[in-house]
Amino acid sequence: MSRIGNRKITVPNGVTVENNDGVVTVRGPKGELSLSLARHIELGIEENIITVKRANEELKTKAMHGTTNALIHNFIEGVTEGFHKGLEIIGVGYRFNLKGNTLVINAGYSHPVEMEVPEGLSVEQISNTEIKVSGIDKVKVGEFAANIRKVRPPEPYKGKGIRYKDEYVRRKEGKKAA
């Protein structure tokens, strides 16, 4: 039995949710997001409460039951408040630089790494070593932040690299002279 799938979602004021032939559209003050429903998933909208139901008890349908509920919940949260992910870079000479719609990362390579900011996301440069990725789609925000982190993941000996703002990097001691 899916506990997340059985959760009732409350729609706040200023947000509209529509279901048109298996495509759910969520509109709010910050934007609009849409999702195609899986084959055996049904959506019930009554006043300001949304319920997600499944047609059968197959394993794939059960999995999509909870996933669909979580995605719709994230859409509603995204169009009202939005999502953000903070990143910091640690190392001598390591820095972020924002040039228009391009993020330039100097992370110890012989060349700077340039990344285009996807549409629907915004990157705010707090300092040379800190940025904040924000947008209304939780999946896009997390994926772009993970791609930035992938340029130079934090290493355990000196702690150098790109890490999330709240991430803890377990440090290792290294070799000792005999």
mmCIF file with all atom_site columns, C-alpha atoms in Angstrom:
data_model
loop_
_atom_site.group_PDB
_atom_site.id
_atom_site.type_symbol
_atom_site.label_atom_id
_atom_site.label_alt_id
_atom_site.label_comp_id
_atom_site.label_asym_id
_atom_site.label_entity_id
_atom_site.label_seq_id
_atom_site.pdbx_PDB_ins_code
_atom_site.Cartn_x
_atom_site.Cartn_y
_atom_site.Cartn_z
_atom_site.occupancy
_atom_site.B_iso_or_equiv
_atom_site.pdbx_formal_charge
_atom_site.auth_seq_id
_atom_site.auth_comp_id
_atom_site.auth_asym_id
_atom_site.auth_atom_id
_atom_site.pdbx_PDB_model_num
ATOM 1   C CA . MET A 1 1   ? 0.000   0.000  0.000   1.00 0.00 ? 1   MET A CA 1
ATOM 2   C CA . SER A 1 2   ? 1.473   3.342  -1.081  1.00 0.00 ? 2   SER A CA 1
ATOM 3   C CA . ARG A 1 3   ? 1.422   5.897  1.694   1.00 0.00 ? 3   ARG A CA 1
ATOM 4   C CA . ILE A 1 4   ? 2.675   8.750  -0.482  1.00 0.00 ? 4   ILE A CA 1
ATOM 5   C CA . GLY A 1 5   ? 0.223   7.851  -3.249  1.00 0.00 ? 5   GLY A CA 1
ATOM 6   C CA . ASN A 1 6   ? -2.734  7.944  -0.856  1.00 0.00 ? 6   ASN A CA 1
ATOM 7   C CA . ARG A 1 7   ? -1.813  11.409 0.455   1.00 0.00 ? 7   ARG A CA 1
ATOM 8   C CA . LYS A 1 8   ? -4.402  14.107 -0.285  1.00 0.00 ? 8   LYS A CA 1
ATOM 9   C CA . ILE A 1 9   ? -2.878  17.230 -1.825  1.00 0.00 ? 9   ILE A CA 1
ATOM 10  C CA . THR A 1 10  ? -4.340  20.587 -0.817  1.00 0.00 ? 10  THR A CA 1
ATOM 11  C CA . VAL A 1 11  ? -4.282  23.257 -3.532  1.00 0.00 ? 11  VAL A CA 1
ATOM 12  C CA . PRO A 1 12  ? -3.515  26.730 -2.107  1.00 0.00 ? 12  PRO A CA 1
ATOM 13  C CA . ASN A 1 13  ? -5.262  29.918 -3.229  1.00 0.00 ? 13  ASN A CA 1
ATOM 14  C CA . GLY A 1 14  ? -3.925  31.345 -6.486  1.00 0.00 ? 14  GLY A CA 1
ATOM 15  C CA . VAL A 1 15  ? -3.050  27.905 -7.925  1.00 0.00 ? 15  VAL A CA 1
ATOM 16  C CA . THR A 1 16  ? -5.164  26.098 -10.523 1.00 0.00 ? 16  THR A CA 1
ATOM 17  C CA . VAL A 1 17  ? -4.850  22.400 -11.388 1.00 0.00 ? 17  VAL A CA 1
ATOM 18  C CA . GLU A 1 18  ? -6.445  21.033 -14.571 1.00 0.00 ? 18  GLU A CA 1
ATOM 19  C CA . ASN A 1 19  ? -6.613  17.505 -15.990 1.00 0.00 ? 19  ASN A CA 1
ATOM 20  C CA . ASN A 1 20  ? -7.119  17.401 -19.782 1.00 0.00 ? 20  ASN A CA 1
ATOM 21  C CA . ASP A 1 21  ? -6.995  13.893 -21.303 1.00 0.00 ? 21  ASP A CA 1
ATOM 22  C CA . GLY A 1 22  ? -4.223  12.620 -19.026 1.00 0.00 ? 22  GLY A CA 1
ATOM 23  C CA . VAL A 1 23  ? -2.157  15.832 -18.987 1.00 0.00 ? 23  VAL A CA 1
ATOM 24  C CA . VAL A 1 24  ? -2.090  17.622 -15.637 1.00 0.00 ? 24  VAL A CA 1
ATOM 25  C CA . THR A 1 25  ? -1.360  21.362 -15.781 1.00 0.00 ? 25  THR A CA 1
ATOM 26  C CA . VAL A 1 26  ? -0.513  23.342 -12.654 1.00 0.00 ? 26  VAL A CA 1
ATOM 27  C CA . ARG A 1 27  ? -0.599  27.162 -12.897 1.00 0.00 ? 27  ARG A CA 1
ATOM 28  C CA . GLY A 1 28  ? 0.484   29.535 -10.172 1.00 0.00 ? 28  GLY A CA 1
ATOM 29  C CA . PRO A 1 29  ? 2.022   32.935 -9.520  1.00 0.00 ? 29  PRO A CA 1
ATOM 30  C CA . LYS A 1 30  ? 5.539   31.845 -10.573 1.00 0.00 ? 30  LYS A CA 1
ATOM 31  C CA . GLY A 1 31  ? 4.657   29.912 -13.739 1.00 0.00 ? 31  GLY A CA 1
ATOM 32  C CA . GLU A 1 32  ? 3.127   26.800 -15.250 1.00 0.00 ? 32  GLU A CA 1
ATOM 33  C CA . LEU A 1 33  ? 4.170   23.122 -15.201 1.00 0.00 ? 33  LEU A CA 1
ATOM 34  C CA . SER A 1 34  ? 2.588   20.101 -16.880 1.00 0.00 ? 34  SER A CA 1
ATOM 35  C CA . LEU A 1 35  ? 2.838   16.318 -16.539 1.00 0.00 ? 35  LEU A CA 1
ATOM 36  C CA . SER A 1 36  ? 1.525   13.390 -18.591 1.00 0.00 ? 36  SER A CA 1
ATOM 37  C CA . LEU A 1 37  ? -0.149  10.819 -16.352 1.00 0.00 ? 37  LEU A CA 1
ATOM 38  C CA . ALA A 1 38  ? 0.820   7.154  -16.528 1.00 0.00 ? 38  ALA A CA 1
ATOM 39  C CA . ARG A 1 39  ? -1.657  4.772  -18.171 1.00 0.00 ? 39  ARG A CA 1
ATOM 40  C CA . HIS A 1 40  ? -3.370  3.334  -15.070 1.00 0.00 ? 40  HIS A CA 1
ATOM 41  C CA . ILE A 1 41  ? -3.260  6.455  -12.880 1.00 0.00 ? 41  ILE A CA 1
ATOM 42  C CA . GLU A 1 42  ? -6.353  8.618  -12.394 1.00 0.00 ? 42  GLU A CA 1
ATOM 43  C CA . LEU A 1 43  ? -6.595  12.082 -10.869 1.00 0.00 ? 43  LEU A CA 1
ATOM 44  C CA . GLY A 1 44  ? -9.534  13.254 -8.770  1.00 0.00 ? 44  GLY A CA 1
ATOM 45  C CA . ILE A 1 45  ? -9.952  17.010 -8.295  1.00 0.00 ? 45  ILE A CA 1
ATOM 46  C CA . GLU A 1 46  ? -12.652 18.130 -5.846  1.00 0.00 ? 46  GLU A CA 1
ATOM 47  C CA . GLU A 1 47  ? -12.724 21.815 -4.875  1.00 0.00 ? 47  GLU A CA 1
ATOM 48  C CA . ASN A 1 48  ? -9.181  22.335 -3.534  1.00 0.00 ? 48  ASN A CA 1
ATOM 49  C CA . ILE A 1 49  ? -8.202  18.707 -2.780  1.00 0.00 ? 49  ILE A CA 1
ATOM 50  C CA . ILE A 1 50  ? -6.431  16.402 -5.248  1.00 0.00 ? 50  ILE A CA 1
ATOM 51  C CA . THR A 1 51  ? -6.397  12.616 -4.911  1.00 0.00 ? 51  THR A CA 1
ATOM 52  C CA . VAL A 1 52  ? -4.359  10.218 -7.039  1.00 0.00 ? 52  VAL A CA 1
ATOM 53  C CA . LYS A 1 53  ? -5.884  6.768  -7.643  1.00 0.00 ? 53  LYS A CA 1
ATOM 54  C CA . ARG A 1 54  ? -4.601  3.649  -9.361  1.00 0.00 ? 54  ARG A CA 1
ATOM 55  C CA . ALA A 1 55  ? -6.664  1.312  -11.541 1.00 0.00 ? 55  ALA A CA 1
ATOM 56  C CA . ASN A 1 56  ? -4.968  -1.991 -10.600 1.00 0.00 ? 56  ASN A CA 1
ATOM 57  C CA . GLU A 1 57  ? -2.473  -3.536 -8.187  1.00 0.00 ? 57  GLU A CA 1
ATOM 58  C CA . GLU A 1 58  ? 0.425   -4.199 -10.593 1.00 0.00 ? 58  GLU A CA 1
ATOM 59  C CA . LEU A 1 59  ? 3.905   -3.374 -9.333  1.00 0.00 ? 59  LEU A CA 1
ATOM 60  C CA . LYS A 1 60  ? 4.573   -0.695 -11.962 1.00 0.00 ? 60  LYS A CA 1
ATOM 61  C CA . THR A 1 61  ? 1.217   0.958  -11.330 1.00 0.00 ? 61  THR A CA 1
ATOM 62  C CA . LYS A 1 62  ? 1.888   1.027  -7.575  1.00 0.00 ? 62  LYS A CA 1
ATOM 63  C CA . ALA A 1 63  ? 5.269   2.654  -8.189  1.00 0.00 ? 63  ALA A CA 1
ATOM 64  C CA . MET A 1 64  ? 3.778   5.316  -10.461 1.00 0.00 ? 64  MET A CA 1
ATOM 65  C CA . HIS A 1 65  ? 1.007   5.974  -7.909  1.00 0.00 ? 65  HIS A CA 1
ATOM 66  C CA . GLY A 1 66  ? 3.394   7.440  -5.344  1.00 0.00 ? 66  GLY A CA 1
ATOM 67  C CA . THR A 1 67  ? 5.625   9.059  -7.958  1.00 0.00 ? 67  THR A CA 1
ATOM 68  C CA . THR A 1 68  ? 2.721   10.908 -9.575  1.00 0.00 ? 68  THR A CA 1
ATOM 69  C CA . ASN A 1 69  ? 1.488   12.154 -6.205  1.00 0.00 ? 69  ASN A CA 1
ATOM 70  C CA . ALA A 1 70  ? 4.973   13.424 -5.300  1.00 0.00 ? 70  ALA A CA 1
ATOM 71  C CA . LEU A 1 71  ? 5.446   15.129 -8.683  1.00 0.00 ? 71  LEU A CA 1
ATOM 72  C CA . ILE A 1 72  ? 2.114   16.977 -8.462  1.00 0.00 ? 72  ILE A CA 1
ATOM 73  C CA . HIS A 1 73  ? 2.922   18.027 -4.892  1.00 0.00 ? 73  HIS A CA 1
ATOM 74  C CA . ASN A 1 74  ? 6.318   19.356 -6.065  1.00 0.00 ? 74  ASN A CA 1
ATOM 75  C CA . PHE A 1 75  ? 4.660   21.201 -8.973  1.00 0.00 ? 75  PHE A CA 1
ATOM 76  C CA . ILE A 1 76  ? 2.292   22.983 -6.581  1.00 0.00 ? 76  ILE A CA 1
ATOM 77  C CA . GLU A 1 77  ? 5.157   23.885 -4.254  1.00 0.00 ? 77  GLU A CA 1
ATOM 78  C CA . GLY A 1 78  ? 7.262   25.052 -7.216  1.00 0.00 ? 78  GLY A CA 1
ATOM 79  C CA . VAL A 1 79  ? 4.685   27.410 -8.731  1.00 0.00 ? 79  VAL A CA 1
ATOM 80  C CA . THR A 1 80  ? 4.002   29.004 -5.328  1.00 0.00 ? 80  THR A CA 1
ATOM 81  C CA . GLU A 1 81  ? 7.420   29.178 -3.628  1.00 0.00 ? 81  GLU A CA 1
ATOM 82  C CA . GLY A 1 82  ? 10.004  27.789 -6.080  1.00 0.00 ? 82  GLY A CA 1
ATOM 83  C CA . PHE A 1 83  ? 13.092  25.695 -5.352  1.00 0.00 ? 83  PHE A CA 1
ATOM 84  C CA . HIS A 1 84  ? 16.738  26.624 -4.909  1.00 0.00 ? 84  HIS A CA 1
ATOM 85  C CA . LYS A 1 85  ? 20.039  24.835 -4.401  1.00 0.00 ? 85  LYS A CA 1
ATOM 86  C CA . GLY A 1 86  ? 23.192  26.504 -3.087  1.00 0.00 ? 86  GLY A CA 1
ATOM 87  C CA . LEU A 1 87  ? 26.665  25.491 -4.291  1.00 0.00 ? 87  LEU A CA 1
ATOM 88  C CA . GLU A 1 88  ? 30.118  26.511 -3.099  1.00 0.00 ? 88  GLU A CA 1
ATOM 89  C CA . ILE A 1 89  ? 33.567  25.916 -4.557  1.00 0.00 ? 89  ILE A CA 1
ATOM 90  C CA . ILE A 1 90  ? 36.623  25.386 -2.355  1.00 0.00 ? 90  ILE A CA 1
ATOM 91  C CA . GLY A 1 91  ? 40.222  25.512 -3.571  1.00 0.00 ? 91  GLY A CA 1
ATOM 92  C CA . VAL A 1 92  ? 42.991  27.962 -4.408  1.00 0.00 ? 92  VAL A CA 1
ATOM 93  C CA . GLY A 1 93  ? 42.062  29.767 -7.626  1.00 0.00 ? 93  GLY A CA 1
ATOM 94  C CA . TYR A 1 94  ? 38.695  27.993 -7.886  1.00 0.00 ? 94  TYR A CA 1
ATOM 95  C CA . ARG A 1 95  ? 35.825  30.363 -8.701  1.00 0.00 ? 95  ARG A CA 1
ATOM 96  C CA . PHE A 1 96  ? 32.453  30.816 -10.353 1.00 0.00 ? 96  PHE A CA 1
ATOM 97  C CA . ASN A 1 97  ? 31.799  33.616 -12.834 1.00 0.00 ? 97  ASN A CA 1
ATOM 98  C CA . LEU A 1 98  ? 28.419  34.423 -14.375 1.00 0.00 ? 98  LEU A CA 1
ATOM 99  C CA . LYS A 1 99  ? 28.536  35.960 -17.878 1.00 0.00 ? 99  LYS A CA 1
ATOM 100 C CA . GLY A 1 100 ? 25.016  36.587 -19.102 1.00 0.00 ? 100 GLY A CA 1
ATOM 101 C CA . ASN A 1 101 ? 23.374  33.171 -19.483 1.00 0.00 ? 101 ASN A CA 1
ATOM 102 C CA . THR A 1 102 ? 26.673  31.262 -19.173 1.00 0.00 ? 102 THR A CA 1
ATOM 103 C CA . LEU A 1 103 ? 28.267  29.996 -15.971 1.00 0.00 ? 103 LEU A CA 1
ATOM 104 C CA . VAL A 1 104 ? 32.072  29.898 -16.180 1.00 0.00 ? 104 VAL A CA 1
ATOM 105 C CA . ILE A 1 105 ? 33.760  27.585 -13.666 1.00 0.00 ? 105 ILE A CA 1
ATOM 106 C CA . ASN A 1 106 ? 37.499  27.742 -12.912 1.00 0.00 ? 106 ASN A CA 1
ATOM 107 C CA . ALA A 1 107 ? 38.172  24.497 -11.047 1.00 0.00 ? 107 ALA A CA 1
ATOM 108 C CA . GLY A 1 108 ? 41.851  23.726 -11.484 1.00 0.00 ? 108 GLY A CA 1
ATOM 109 C CA . TYR A 1 109 ? 41.724  22.541 -15.100 1.00 0.00 ? 109 TYR A CA 1
ATOM 110 C CA . SER A 1 110 ? 43.870  24.027 -17.878 1.00 0.00 ? 110 SER A CA 1
ATOM 111 C CA . HIS A 1 111 ? 40.724  25.666 -19.264 1.00 0.00 ? 111 HIS A CA 1
ATOM 112 C CA . PRO A 1 112 ? 37.590  27.218 -17.751 1.00 0.00 ? 112 PRO A CA 1
ATOM 113 C CA . VAL A 1 113 ? 34.448  25.077 -17.961 1.00 0.00 ? 113 VAL A CA 1
ATOM 114 C CA . GLU A 1 114 ? 31.468  26.898 -19.488 1.00 0.00 ? 114 GLU A CA 1
ATOM 115 C CA . MET A 1 115 ? 27.888  25.759 -18.846 1.00 0.00 ? 115 MET A CA 1
ATOM 116 C CA . GLU A 1 116 ? 24.750  27.245 -20.384 1.00 0.00 ? 116 GLU A CA 1
ATOM 117 C CA . VAL A 1 117 ? 21.980  27.922 -17.848 1.00 0.00 ? 117 VAL A CA 1
ATOM 118 C CA . PRO A 1 118 ? 18.864  25.972 -18.984 1.00 0.00 ? 118 PRO A CA 1
ATOM 119 C CA . GLU A 1 119 ? 15.667  27.806 -19.776 1.00 0.00 ? 119 GLU A CA 1
ATOM 120 C CA . GLY A 1 120 ? 13.395  28.196 -16.762 1.00 0.00 ? 120 GLY A CA 1
ATOM 121 C CA . LEU A 1 121 ? 16.297  28.330 -14.290 1.00 0.00 ? 121 LEU A CA 1
ATOM 122 C CA . SER A 1 122 ? 18.204  31.274 -12.882 1.00 0.00 ? 122 SER A CA 1
ATOM 123 C CA . VAL A 1 123 ? 21.671  31.337 -11.362 1.00 0.00 ? 123 VAL A CA 1
ATOM 124 C CA . GLU A 1 124 ? 22.545  34.005 -8.820  1.00 0.00 ? 124 GLU A CA 1
ATOM 125 C CA . GLN A 1 125 ? 26.187  34.680 -8.000  1.00 0.00 ? 125 GLN A CA 1
ATOM 126 C CA . ILE A 1 126 ? 26.491  35.439 -4.278  1.00 0.00 ? 126 ILE A CA 1
ATOM 127 C CA . SER A 1 127 ? 30.304  35.692 -4.327  1.00 0.00 ? 127 SER A CA 1
ATOM 128 C CA . ASN A 1 128 ? 33.219  34.316 -6.363  1.00 0.00 ? 128 ASN A CA 1
ATOM 129 C CA . THR A 1 129 ? 32.896  31.017 -4.537  1.00 0.00 ? 129 THR A CA 1
ATOM 130 C CA . GLU A 1 130 ? 29.103  30.739 -4.041  1.00 0.00 ? 130 GLU A CA 1
ATOM 131 C CA . ILE A 1 131 ? 26.134  30.484 -6.393  1.00 0.00 ? 131 ILE A CA 1
ATOM 132 C CA . LYS A 1 132 ? 22.432  29.730 -6.005  1.00 0.00 ? 132 LYS A CA 1
ATOM 133 C CA . VAL A 1 133 ? 20.457  27.831 -8.664  1.00 0.00 ? 133 VAL A CA 1
ATOM 134 C CA . SER A 1 134 ? 16.712  28.496 -8.519  1.00 0.00 ? 134 SER A CA 1
ATOM 135 C CA . GLY A 1 135 ? 13.591  27.712 -10.526 1.00 0.00 ? 135 GLY A CA 1
ATOM 136 C CA . ILE A 1 136 ? 10.066  26.311 -10.318 1.00 0.00 ? 136 ILE A CA 1
ATOM 137 C CA . ASP A 1 137 ? 10.838  22.725 -11.434 1.00 0.00 ? 137 ASP A CA 1
ATOM 138 C CA . LYS A 1 138 ? 12.532  20.715 -8.662  1.00 0.00 ? 138 LYS A CA 1
ATOM 139 C CA . VAL A 1 139 ? 13.896  18.135 -11.116 1.00 0.00 ? 139 VAL A CA 1
ATOM 140 C CA . LYS A 1 140 ? 15.583  20.736 -13.351 1.00 0.00 ? 140 LYS A CA 1
ATOM 141 C CA . VAL A 1 141 ? 17.069  22.623 -10.391 1.00 0.00 ? 141 VAL A CA 1
ATOM 142 C CA . GLY A 1 142 ? 18.516  19.436 -8.881  1.00 0.00 ? 142 GLY A CA 1
ATOM 143 C CA . GLU A 1 143 ? 19.820  18.125 -12.209 1.00 0.00 ? 143 GLU A CA 1
ATOM 144 C CA . PHE A 1 144 ? 21.606  21.359 -13.149 1.00 0.00 ? 144 PHE A CA 1
ATOM 145 C CA . ALA A 1 145 ? 23.117  21.654 -9.641  1.00 0.00 ? 145 ALA A CA 1
ATOM 146 C CA . ALA A 1 146 ? 24.334  18.039 -9.905  1.00 0.00 ? 146 ALA A CA 1
ATOM 147 C CA . ASN A 1 147 ? 25.899  18.756 -13.318 1.00 0.00 ? 147 ASN A CA 1
ATOM 148 C CA . ILE A 1 148 ? 27.750  21.754 -11.860 1.00 0.00 ? 148 ILE A CA 1
ATOM 149 C CA . ARG A 1 149 ? 28.978  19.613 -8.936  1.00 0.00 ? 149 ARG A CA 1
ATOM 150 C CA . LYS A 1 150 ? 30.111  16.923 -11.393 1.00 0.00 ? 150 LYS A CA 1
ATOM 151 C CA . VAL A 1 151 ? 32.707  19.331 -12.877 1.00 0.00 ? 151 VAL A CA 1
ATOM 152 C CA . ARG A 1 152 ? 34.910  18.861 -9.775  1.00 0.00 ? 152 ARG A CA 1
ATOM 153 C CA . PRO A 1 153 ? 33.369  16.748 -6.974  1.00 0.00 ? 153 PRO A CA 1
ATOM 154 C CA . PRO A 1 154 ? 34.836  17.318 -3.499  1.00 0.00 ? 154 PRO A CA 1
ATOM 155 C CA . GLU A 1 155 ? 37.795  15.120 -2.699  1.00 0.00 ? 155 GLU A CA 1
ATOM 156 C CA . PRO A 1 156 ? 38.230  13.615 0.788   1.00 0.00 ? 156 PRO A CA 1
ATOM 157 C CA . TYR A 1 157 ? 41.871  14.581 1.538   1.00 0.00 ? 157 TYR A CA 1
ATOM 158 C CA . LYS A 1 158 ? 41.937  18.377 1.234   1.00 0.00 ? 158 LYS A CA 1
ATOM 159 C CA . GLY A 1 159 ? 38.214  18.997 0.725   1.00 0.00 ? 159 GLY A CA 1
ATOM 160 C CA . LYS A 1 160 ? 38.762  20.827 -2.578  1.00 0.00 ? 160 LYS A CA 1
ATOM 161 C CA . GLY A 1 161 ? 36.006  20.863 -5.182  1.00 0.00 ? 161 GLY A CA 1
ATOM 162 C CA . ILE A 1 162 ? 32.393  21.877 -5.718  1.00 0.00 ? 162 ILE A CA 1
ATOM 163 C CA . ARG A 1 163 ? 29.889  20.927 -3.030  1.00 0.00 ? 163 ARG A CA 1
ATOM 164 C CA . TYR A 1 164 ? 26.326  21.692 -2.054  1.00 0.00 ? 164 TYR A CA 1
ATOM 165 C CA . LYS A 1 165 ? 25.917  24.386 0.582   1.00 0.00 ? 165 LYS A CA 1
ATOM 166 C CA . ASP A 1 166 ? 24.707  21.956 3.270   1.00 0.00 ? 166 ASP A CA 1
ATOM 167 C CA . GLU A 1 167 ? 26.871  18.984 2.214   1.00 0.00 ? 167 GLU A CA 1
ATOM 168 C CA . TYR A 1 168 ? 29.259  17.335 4.659   1.00 0.00 ? 168 TYR A CA 1
ATOM 169 C CA . VAL A 1 169 ? 32.419  15.884 3.105   1.00 0.00 ? 169 VAL A CA 1
ATOM 170 C CA . ARG A 1 170 ? 34.010  13.139 5.183   1.00 0.00 ? 170 ARG A CA 1
ATOM 171 C CA . ARG A 1 171 ? 37.739  13.827 5.396   1.00 0.00 ? 171 ARG A CA 1
ATOM 172 C CA . LYS A 1 172 ? 40.491  11.212 5.316   1.00 0.00 ? 172 LYS A CA 1
ATOM 173 C CA . GLU A 1 173 ? 43.811  11.459 7.107   1.00 0.00 ? 173 GLU A CA 1
ATOM 174 C CA . GLY A 1 174 ? 46.233  10.591 4.293   1.00 0.00 ? 174 GLY A CA 1
ATOM 175 C CA . LYS A 1 175 ? 49.632  8.907  4.412   1.00 0.00 ? 175 LYS A CA 1
ATOM 176 C CA . LYS A 1 176 ? 51.989  9.206  7.366   1.00 0.00 ? 176 LYS A CA 1
ATOM 177 C CA . ALA A 1 177 ? 55.779  9.269  7.287   1.00 0.00 ? 177 ALA A CA 1
ATOM 178 C CA . ALA A 1 178 ? 57.320  6.220  8.955   1.00 0.00 ? 178 ALA A CA 1
#
